[in-house]
Coordinates of C-alpha atoms in Angstrom, one line a residue:
Chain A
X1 CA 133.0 126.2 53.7
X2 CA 132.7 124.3 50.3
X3 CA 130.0 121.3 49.9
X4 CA 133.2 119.1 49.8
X5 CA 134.5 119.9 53.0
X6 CA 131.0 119.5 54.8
X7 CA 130.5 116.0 53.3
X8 CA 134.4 115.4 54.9
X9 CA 132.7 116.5 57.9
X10 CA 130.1 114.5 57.9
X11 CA 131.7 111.4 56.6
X12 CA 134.1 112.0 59.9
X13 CA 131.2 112.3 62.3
X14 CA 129.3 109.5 61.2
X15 CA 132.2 107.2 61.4
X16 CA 132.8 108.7 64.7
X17 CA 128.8 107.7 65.3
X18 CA 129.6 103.9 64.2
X19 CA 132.3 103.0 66.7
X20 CA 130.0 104.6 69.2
X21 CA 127.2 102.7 68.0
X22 CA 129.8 99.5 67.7
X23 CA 130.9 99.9 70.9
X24 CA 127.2 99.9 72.1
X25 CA 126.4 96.6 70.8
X26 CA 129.7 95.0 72.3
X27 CA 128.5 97.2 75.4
X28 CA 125.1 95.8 75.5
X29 CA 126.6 92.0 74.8
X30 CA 128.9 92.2 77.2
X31 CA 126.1 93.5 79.7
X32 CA 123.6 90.3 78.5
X33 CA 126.2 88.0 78.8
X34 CA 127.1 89.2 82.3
X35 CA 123.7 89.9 83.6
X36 CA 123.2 86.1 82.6
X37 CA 125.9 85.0 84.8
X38 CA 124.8 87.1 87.7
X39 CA 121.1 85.4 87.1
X40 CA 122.7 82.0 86.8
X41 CA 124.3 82.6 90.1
X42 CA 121.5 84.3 92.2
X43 CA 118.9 82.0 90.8
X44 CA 120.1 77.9 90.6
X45 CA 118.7 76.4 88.3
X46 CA 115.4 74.3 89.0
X47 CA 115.5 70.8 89.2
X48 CA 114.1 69.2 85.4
X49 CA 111.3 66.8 86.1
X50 CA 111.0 64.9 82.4
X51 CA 107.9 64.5 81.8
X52 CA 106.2 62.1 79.2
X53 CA 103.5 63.3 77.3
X54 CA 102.9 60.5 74.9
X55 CA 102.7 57.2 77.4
X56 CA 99.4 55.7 77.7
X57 CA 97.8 56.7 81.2
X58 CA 98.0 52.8 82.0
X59 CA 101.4 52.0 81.1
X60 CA 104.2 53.1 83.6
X61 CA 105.2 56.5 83.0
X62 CA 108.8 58.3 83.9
X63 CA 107.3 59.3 87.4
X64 CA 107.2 55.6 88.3
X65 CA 110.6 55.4 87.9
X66 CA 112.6 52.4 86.4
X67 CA 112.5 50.3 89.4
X68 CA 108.3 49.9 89.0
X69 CA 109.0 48.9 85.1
X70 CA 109.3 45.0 85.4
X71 CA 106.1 44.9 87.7
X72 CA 103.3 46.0 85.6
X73 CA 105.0 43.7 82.6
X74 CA 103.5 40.2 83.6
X75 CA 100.1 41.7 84.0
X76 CA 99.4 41.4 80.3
X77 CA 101.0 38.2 80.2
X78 CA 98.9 36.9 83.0
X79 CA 95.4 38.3 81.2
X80 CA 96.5 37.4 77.4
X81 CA 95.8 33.8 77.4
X82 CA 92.4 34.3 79.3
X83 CA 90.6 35.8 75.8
X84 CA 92.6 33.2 73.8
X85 CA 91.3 30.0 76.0
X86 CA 87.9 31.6 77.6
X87 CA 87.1 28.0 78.7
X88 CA 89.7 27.0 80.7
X89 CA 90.2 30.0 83.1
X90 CA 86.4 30.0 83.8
X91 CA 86.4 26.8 85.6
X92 CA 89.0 27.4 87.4
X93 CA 87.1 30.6 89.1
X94 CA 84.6 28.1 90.2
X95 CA 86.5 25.4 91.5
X96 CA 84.9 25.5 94.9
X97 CA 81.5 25.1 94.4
X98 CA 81.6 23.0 91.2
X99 CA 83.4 20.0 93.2
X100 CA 81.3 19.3 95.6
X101 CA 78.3 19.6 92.9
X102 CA 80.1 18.0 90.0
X103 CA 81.0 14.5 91.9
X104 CA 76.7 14.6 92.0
X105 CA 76.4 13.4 88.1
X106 CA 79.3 11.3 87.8
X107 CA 78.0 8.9 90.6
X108 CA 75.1 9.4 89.0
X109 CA 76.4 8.4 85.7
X110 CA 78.1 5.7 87.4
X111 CA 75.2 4.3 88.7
X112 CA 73.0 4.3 85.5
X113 CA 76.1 2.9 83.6
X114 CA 75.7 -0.3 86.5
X115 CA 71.8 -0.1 86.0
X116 CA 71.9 -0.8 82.4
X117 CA 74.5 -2.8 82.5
X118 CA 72.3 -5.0 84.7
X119 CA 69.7 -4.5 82.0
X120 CA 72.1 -5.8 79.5
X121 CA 72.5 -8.8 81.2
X122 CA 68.9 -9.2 81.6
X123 CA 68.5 -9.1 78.6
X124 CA 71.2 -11.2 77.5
X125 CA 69.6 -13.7 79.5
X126 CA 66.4 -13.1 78.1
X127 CA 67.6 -13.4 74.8
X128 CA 69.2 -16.6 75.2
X129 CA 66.3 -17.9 76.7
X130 CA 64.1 -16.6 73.7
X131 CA 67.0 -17.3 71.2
X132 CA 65.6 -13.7 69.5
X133 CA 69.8 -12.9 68.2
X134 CA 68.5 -10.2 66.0
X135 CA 66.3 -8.3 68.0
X136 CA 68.5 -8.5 71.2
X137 CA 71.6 -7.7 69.0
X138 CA 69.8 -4.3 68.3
X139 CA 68.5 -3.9 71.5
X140 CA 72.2 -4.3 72.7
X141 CA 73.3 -1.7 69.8
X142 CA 70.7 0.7 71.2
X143 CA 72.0 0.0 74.9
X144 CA 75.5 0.0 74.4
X145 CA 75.4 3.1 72.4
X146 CA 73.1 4.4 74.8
X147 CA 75.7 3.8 78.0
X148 CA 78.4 4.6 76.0
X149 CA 76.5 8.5 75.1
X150 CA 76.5 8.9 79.3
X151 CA 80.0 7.7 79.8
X152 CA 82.1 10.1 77.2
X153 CA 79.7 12.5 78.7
X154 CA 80.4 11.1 82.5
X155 CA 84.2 10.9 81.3
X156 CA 84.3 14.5 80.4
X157 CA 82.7 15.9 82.9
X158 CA 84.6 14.2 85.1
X159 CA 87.8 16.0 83.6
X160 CA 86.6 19.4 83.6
X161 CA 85.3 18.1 86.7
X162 CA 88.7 18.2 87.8
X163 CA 89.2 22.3 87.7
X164 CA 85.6 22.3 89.2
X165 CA 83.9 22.5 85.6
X166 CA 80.4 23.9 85.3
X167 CA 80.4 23.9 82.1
X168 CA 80.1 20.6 80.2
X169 CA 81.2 19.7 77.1
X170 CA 79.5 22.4 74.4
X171 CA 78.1 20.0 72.2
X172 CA 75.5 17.2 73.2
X173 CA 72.9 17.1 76.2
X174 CA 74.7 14.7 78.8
X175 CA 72.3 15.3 81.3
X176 CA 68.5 15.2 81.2
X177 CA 67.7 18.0 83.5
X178 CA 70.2 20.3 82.6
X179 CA 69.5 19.7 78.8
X180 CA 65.6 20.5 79.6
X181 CA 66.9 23.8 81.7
X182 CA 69.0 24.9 79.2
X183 CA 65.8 24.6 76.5
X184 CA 64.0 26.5 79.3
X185 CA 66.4 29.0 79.4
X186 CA 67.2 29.3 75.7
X187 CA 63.3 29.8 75.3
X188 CA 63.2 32.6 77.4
X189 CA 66.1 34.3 76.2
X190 CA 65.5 37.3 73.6
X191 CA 68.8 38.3 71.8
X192 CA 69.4 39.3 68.0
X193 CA 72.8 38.8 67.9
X194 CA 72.3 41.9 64.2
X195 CA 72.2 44.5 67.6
X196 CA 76.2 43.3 68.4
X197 CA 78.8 45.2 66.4
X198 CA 80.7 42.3 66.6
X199 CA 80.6 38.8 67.7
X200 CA 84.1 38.2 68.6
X201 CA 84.7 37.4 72.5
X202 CA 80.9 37.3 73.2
X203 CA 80.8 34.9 75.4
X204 CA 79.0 35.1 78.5
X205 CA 80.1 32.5 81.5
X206 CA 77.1 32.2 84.2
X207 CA 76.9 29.6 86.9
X208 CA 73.3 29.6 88.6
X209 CA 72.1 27.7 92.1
X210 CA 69.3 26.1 91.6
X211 CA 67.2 25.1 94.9
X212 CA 66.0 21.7 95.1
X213 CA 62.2 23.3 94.4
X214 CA 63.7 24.6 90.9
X215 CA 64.3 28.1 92.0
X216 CA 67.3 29.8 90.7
X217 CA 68.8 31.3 93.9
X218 CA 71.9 32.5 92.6
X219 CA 73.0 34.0 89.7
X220 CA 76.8 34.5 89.4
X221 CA 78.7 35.6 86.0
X222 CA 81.7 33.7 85.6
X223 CA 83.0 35.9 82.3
X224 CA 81.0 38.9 81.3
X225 CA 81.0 39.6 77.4
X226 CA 81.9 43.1 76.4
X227 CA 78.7 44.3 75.7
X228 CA 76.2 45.0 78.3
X229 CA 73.0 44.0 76.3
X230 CA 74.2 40.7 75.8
X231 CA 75.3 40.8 79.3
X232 CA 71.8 41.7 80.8
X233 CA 69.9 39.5 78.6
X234 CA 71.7 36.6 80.0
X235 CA 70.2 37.9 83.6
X236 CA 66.7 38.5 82.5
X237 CA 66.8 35.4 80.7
X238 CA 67.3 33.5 83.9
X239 CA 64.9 35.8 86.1
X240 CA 62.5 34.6 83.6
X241 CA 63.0 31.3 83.7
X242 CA 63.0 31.0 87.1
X243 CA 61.6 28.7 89.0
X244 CA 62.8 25.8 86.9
X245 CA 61.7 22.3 87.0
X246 CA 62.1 20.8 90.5
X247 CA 65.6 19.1 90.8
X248 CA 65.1 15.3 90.3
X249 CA 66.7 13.4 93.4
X250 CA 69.0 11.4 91.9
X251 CA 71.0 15.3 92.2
X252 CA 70.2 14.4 96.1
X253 CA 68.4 17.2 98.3
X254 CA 70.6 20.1 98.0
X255 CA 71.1 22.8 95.8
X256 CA 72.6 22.2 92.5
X257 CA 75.0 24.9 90.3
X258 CA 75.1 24.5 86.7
X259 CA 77.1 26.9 84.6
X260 CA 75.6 27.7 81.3
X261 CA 77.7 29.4 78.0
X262 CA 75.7 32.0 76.6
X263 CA 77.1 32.9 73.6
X264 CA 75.0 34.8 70.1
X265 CA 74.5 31.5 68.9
X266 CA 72.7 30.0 71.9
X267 CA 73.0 28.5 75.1
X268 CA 75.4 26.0 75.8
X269 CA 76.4 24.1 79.1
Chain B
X1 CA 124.4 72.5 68.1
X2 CA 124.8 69.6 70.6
X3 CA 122.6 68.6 72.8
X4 CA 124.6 69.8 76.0
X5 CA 124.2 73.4 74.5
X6 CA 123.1 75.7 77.2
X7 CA 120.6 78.1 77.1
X8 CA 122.9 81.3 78.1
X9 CA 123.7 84.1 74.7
X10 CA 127.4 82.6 74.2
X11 CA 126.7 78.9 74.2
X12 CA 123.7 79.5 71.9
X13 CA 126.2 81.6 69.5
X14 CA 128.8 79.1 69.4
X15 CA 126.7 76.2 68.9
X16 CA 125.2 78.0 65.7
X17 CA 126.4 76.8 62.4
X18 CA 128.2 79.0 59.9
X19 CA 125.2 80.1 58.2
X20 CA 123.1 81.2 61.6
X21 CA 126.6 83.4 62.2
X22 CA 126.6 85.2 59.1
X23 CA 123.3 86.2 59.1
X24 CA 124.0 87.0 62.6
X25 CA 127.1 88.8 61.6
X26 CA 125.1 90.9 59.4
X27 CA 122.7 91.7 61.4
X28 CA 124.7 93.1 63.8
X29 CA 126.3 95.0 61.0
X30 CA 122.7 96.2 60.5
X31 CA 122.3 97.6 63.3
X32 CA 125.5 99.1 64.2
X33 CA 125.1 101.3 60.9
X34 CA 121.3 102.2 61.8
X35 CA 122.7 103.4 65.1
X36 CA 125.1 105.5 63.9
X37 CA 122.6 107.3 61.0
X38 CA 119.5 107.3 63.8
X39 CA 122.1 109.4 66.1
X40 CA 123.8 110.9 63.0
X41 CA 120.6 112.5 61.4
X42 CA 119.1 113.2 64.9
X43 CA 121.9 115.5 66.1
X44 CA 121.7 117.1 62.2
X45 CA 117.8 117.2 61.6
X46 CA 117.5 118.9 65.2
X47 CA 120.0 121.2 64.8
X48 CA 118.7 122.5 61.5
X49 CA 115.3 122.4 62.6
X50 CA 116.7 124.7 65.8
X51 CA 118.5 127.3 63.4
X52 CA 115.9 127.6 61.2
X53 CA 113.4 128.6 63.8
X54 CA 115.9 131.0 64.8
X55 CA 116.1 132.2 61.7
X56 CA 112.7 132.8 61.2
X57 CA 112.6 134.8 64.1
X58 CA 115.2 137.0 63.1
X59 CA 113.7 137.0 59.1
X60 CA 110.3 138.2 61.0
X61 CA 112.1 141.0 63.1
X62 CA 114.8 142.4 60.8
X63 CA 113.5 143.7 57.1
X64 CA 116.7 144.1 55.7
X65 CA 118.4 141.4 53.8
X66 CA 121.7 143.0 54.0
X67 CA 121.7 142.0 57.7
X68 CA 119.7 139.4 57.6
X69 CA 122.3 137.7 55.7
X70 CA 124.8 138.7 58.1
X71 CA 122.7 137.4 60.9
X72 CA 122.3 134.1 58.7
X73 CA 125.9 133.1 59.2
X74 CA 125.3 132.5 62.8
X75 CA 122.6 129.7 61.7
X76 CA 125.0 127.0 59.1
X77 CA 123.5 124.6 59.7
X78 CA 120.0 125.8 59.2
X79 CA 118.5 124.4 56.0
X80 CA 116.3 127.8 55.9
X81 CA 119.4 130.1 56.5
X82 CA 121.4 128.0 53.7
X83 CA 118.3 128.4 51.3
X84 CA 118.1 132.1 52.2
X85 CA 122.3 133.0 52.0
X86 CA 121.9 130.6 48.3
X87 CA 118.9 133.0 46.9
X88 CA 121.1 136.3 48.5
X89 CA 124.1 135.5 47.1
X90 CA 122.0 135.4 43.5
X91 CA 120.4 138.5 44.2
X92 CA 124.0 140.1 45.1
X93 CA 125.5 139.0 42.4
X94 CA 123.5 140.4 39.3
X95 CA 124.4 144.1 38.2
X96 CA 121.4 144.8 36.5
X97 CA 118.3 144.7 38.8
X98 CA 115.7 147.0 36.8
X99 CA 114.4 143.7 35.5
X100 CA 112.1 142.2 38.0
X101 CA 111.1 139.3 36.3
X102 CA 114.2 138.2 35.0
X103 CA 115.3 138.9 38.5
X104 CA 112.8 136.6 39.8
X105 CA 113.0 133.9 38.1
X106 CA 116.9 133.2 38.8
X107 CA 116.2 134.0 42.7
X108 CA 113.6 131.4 42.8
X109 CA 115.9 129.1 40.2
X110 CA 118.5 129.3 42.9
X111 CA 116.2 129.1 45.9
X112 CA 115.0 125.7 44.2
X113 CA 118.5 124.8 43.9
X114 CA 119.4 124.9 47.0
X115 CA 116.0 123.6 48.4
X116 CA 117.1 120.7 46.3
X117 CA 120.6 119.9 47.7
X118 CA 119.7 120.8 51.4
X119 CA 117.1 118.1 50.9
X120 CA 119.3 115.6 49.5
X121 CA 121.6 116.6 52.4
X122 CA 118.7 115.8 55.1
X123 CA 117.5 113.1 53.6
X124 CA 121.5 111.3 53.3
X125 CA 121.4 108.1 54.7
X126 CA 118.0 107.6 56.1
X127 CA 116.6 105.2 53.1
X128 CA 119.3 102.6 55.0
X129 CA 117.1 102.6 58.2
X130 CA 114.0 101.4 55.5
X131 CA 115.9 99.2 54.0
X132 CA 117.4 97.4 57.5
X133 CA 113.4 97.7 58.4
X134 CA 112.1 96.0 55.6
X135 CA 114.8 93.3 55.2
X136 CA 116.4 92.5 59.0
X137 CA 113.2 90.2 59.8
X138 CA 113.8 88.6 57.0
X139 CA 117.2 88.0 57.1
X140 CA 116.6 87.1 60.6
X141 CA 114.1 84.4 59.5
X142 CA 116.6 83.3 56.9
X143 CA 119.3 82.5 59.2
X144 CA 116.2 81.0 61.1
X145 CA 114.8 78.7 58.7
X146 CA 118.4 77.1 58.0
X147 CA 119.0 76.4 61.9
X148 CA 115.9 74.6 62.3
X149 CA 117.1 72.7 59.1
X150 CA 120.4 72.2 60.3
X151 CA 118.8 70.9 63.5
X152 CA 116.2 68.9 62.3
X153 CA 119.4 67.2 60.4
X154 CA 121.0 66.5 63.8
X155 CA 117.5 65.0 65.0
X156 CA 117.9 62.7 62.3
X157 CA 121.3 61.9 63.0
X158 CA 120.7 61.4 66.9
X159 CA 117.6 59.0 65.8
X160 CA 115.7 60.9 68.9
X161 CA 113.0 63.3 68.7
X162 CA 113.1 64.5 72.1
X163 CA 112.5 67.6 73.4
X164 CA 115.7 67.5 74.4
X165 CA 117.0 67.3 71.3
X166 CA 114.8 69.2 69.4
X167 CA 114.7 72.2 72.1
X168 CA 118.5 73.6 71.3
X169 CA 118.8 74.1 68.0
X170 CA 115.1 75.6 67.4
X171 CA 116.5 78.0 70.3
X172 CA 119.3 78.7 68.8
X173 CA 117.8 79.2 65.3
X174 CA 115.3 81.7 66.7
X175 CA 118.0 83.8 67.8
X176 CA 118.7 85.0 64.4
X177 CA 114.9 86.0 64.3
X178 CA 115.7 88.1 67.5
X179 CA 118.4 89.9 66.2
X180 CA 117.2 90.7 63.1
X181 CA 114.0 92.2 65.1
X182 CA 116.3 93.7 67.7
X183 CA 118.1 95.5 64.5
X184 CA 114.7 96.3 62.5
X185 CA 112.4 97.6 65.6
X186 CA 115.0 100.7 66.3
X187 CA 115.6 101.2 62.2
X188 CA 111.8 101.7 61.9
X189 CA 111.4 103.9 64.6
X190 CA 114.3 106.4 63.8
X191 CA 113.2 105.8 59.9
X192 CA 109.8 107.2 61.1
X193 CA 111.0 109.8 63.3
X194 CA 113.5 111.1 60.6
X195 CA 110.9 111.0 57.7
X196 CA 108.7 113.1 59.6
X197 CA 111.2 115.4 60.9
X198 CA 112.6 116.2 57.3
X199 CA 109.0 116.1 55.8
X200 CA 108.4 119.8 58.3
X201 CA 111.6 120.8 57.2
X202 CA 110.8 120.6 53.6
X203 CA 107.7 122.2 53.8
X204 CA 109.0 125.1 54.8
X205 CA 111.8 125.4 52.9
X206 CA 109.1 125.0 50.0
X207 CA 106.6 127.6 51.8
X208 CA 109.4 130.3 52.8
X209 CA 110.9 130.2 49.0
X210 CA 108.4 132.9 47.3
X211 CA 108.6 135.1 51.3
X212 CA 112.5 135.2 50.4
X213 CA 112.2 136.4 47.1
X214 CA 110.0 138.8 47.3
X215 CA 112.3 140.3 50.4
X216 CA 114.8 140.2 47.9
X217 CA 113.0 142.4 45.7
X218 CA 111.0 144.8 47.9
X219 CA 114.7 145.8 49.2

């Protein structure tokens, strides 16, 4: 046998080998494809649970379901304005209390306003009687500016009064006692506002109950800031201080709230 | 590559694109041929291997060439018998044999001859299964590489980056990887196999050259 004819021969058999190994492959497809549909049919397919990985742990997830979507939504409406307006909402959580204790300084007001409006006329008459214009007409300034210092202050708290407002107006000491607590208080407070990382929202609402002996009873936080130092500065501010001056009695023989505004430039009512 | 495709063999190969099927095409081709040389040169390599052990037994037992090379055409396909008959037939055919050298040399130029084709014979086909080693991964990966293109196209297009989107035409990309592993894995092994196999056969076709000889001129 020649070289020729065993290269025919081998040509022959390994094209004989590649339909074999052709018919393999199709084999073996055919099997996979098959053995797939047996699987598919013996074992169902398991129900698909999506599952989201990237919403936040707070907001409602696929699990929930679309039916518990519109619920969570006026949440954040609901809490937005309360960083936005901090005063208004904080009244409002004292409403109770404040009423009762509020209506305390407006009759009080009230009744100074009458006092030295007697005093006025007193001295009205006095002047005429002494025809002294000039020194009367400043007296009068004085007076009149004097009253008219306690009404606005009477006036406003009157209207925050409304919503049960502890916390006066932030500017100007209206009231006597309260402006000599909050110098008490502000005293004993030790805060370096260079210890916050930031000063925005600190605000710290607290409304204390003051027994008629000056004791602080009560210390309740209204609004809390965000950070804890400032937080418990507030509360060892007012331990210290306690007991305050006596209440005076024209607050009348019962305990008197006052709500305070601690904030890292300083104590306001 | 939609994103109803499902995840059976025949949904994944008809939601390829044109370039995953080619590859895939040629892959398959791949593999088909290494079949066919793995079971090709393992019927040949074993059968030589067989014969010329069978040979040897008889070269060992019988001292005369005469019928040793009538014994040898039981064993054609042995590469030692071939090598043997190759180096006879030289020794046969010169009339003058007072010259040992001269008759040495063109015994041992035909032994090498035929050393020389009966290795190119064994060794016929087998650098394929290398080469669909070496390259079916990457041709695999190829056909890979543009499906996840192709898909990450249709992402775009969809405006979603889902899972479910993204999912079915990674999977269907990878399957060009699989094949072309399916077709390499097998290639390597017979590539491996073979390489040894013929390696043996080699060296003793090599070693038994000079034992033929001198039988040829002890006779």
């Amino acid at each position: 046998m020649s070289i020729r004819d065993e290269l025919k021969q081998e040509q022959k058999r390994f094209t004989r080998w590649i339909g074999i190994a052709a018919l393999g492959h199709v084999a073996v497809v055919v099997l996979s494809i098959l053995l797939q549909i047996y699987w598919a049919h013996t074992h169902p397919p398991l129900k698909v649970v999506s599952v989201s990985l990237v919403t936040l742990p707070g907001a409602p997830g696929p699990a929930g379901g679309p039916a518990s979507l519109p619920e969570p939504e006026p949440a954040p409406v609901k809490e937005a304005p309360e960083p936005k307006a901090p005063e208004p909402p904080a009244p409002k959580k004292v409403s109770e209390p404040a009423v009762t204790k509020k209506t305390v300084p407006v009759e009080n007001a009230k009744a100074e306003k009458q006092r030295l409006e007697e005093a006025l006329s007193k001295l009205k008459q006095k002047a005429d009687s002494r025809q002294q214009s000039q020194n009367i007409g400043n007296a009068l300034a004085n007076l009149q500016k004097k009253v008219a210092s306690q009404g606005s202050g009477g006036a406003h708290g009157s209207g925050t009064g409304g919503g049960g407002g502890l916390y006066g107006p932030g500017g100007g000491a209206s009231d006597p006692y309260k402006s000599k607590i909050a110098d008490i208080i502000q005293n004993n407070w030790q805060f370096s506002s260079q210890l916050l990382r930031s000063t925005k929202g600190m605000e710290v609402y607290v409304a204390i109950n003051i027994l008629p002996d000056g004791t602080i009873s009560q210390i309740r936080y209204d609004r809390k800031a965000p950070s804890e130092y400032l937080n418990n500065s507030v509360k060892l501010a007012l331990q210290k201080s306690s007991p305050l001056p006596a209440i005076p009695r024209e607050y009348g023989s019962r305990s008197l709230w006052v709500g305070f505004v601690f904030t890292p430039e300083g104590v306001s009512q | 590559m939609t994103e109803n495709a499902g995840t059976g063999i025949f949904s994944m190969l008809t939601g390829s694109g044109p370039v995953v099927l080619f590859v895939l095409g040629i892959l398959i081709i791949f593999s088909v041929l290494s079949w066919a040389i793995i079971a090709l040169k393992f019927g040949s390599v074993r059968k030589s291997m067989q014969e010329s052990q069978d040979f040897l037994d008889s070269f060992f037992d019988v001292q005369n060439v005469d019928r040793l090379f009538a014994s040898s055409e039981n064993f054609r396909n042995g590469s030692l018998p071939r090598v043997f008959r190759a180096g006879y037939i030289e020794y046969s055919s010169m009339r003058d044999k007072t010259a040992p050298a001269q008759l040495r040399e063109r015994i041992s130029l035909a032994i090498k001859r035929e050393v020389n084709a009966e290795s190119k014979r064994l060794t016929h086909l087998v650098p394929f299964l290398a080469t669909v080693g070496n390259t079916a991964p990457f041709i695999g990966l190829f056909g890979t590489v543009w499906g996840i293109m192709s898909s990450f196209q249709n992402i775009g297009l969809m405006k979603s980056a889902s899972l479910a989107a993204v999912a079915p035409g990674i999977s269907e990309a990878l399957i060009a990887t699989a094949t072309g592993l399916v077709a390499a894995i097998p290639a390597v092994m017979g590539y491996n196999y073979l390489t040894q196999k013929i390696g043996q056969l080699e060296r003793d076709l090599e070693d038994f050259g000079p034992d033929f000889i001198d039988a040829y001129l002890n006779q």
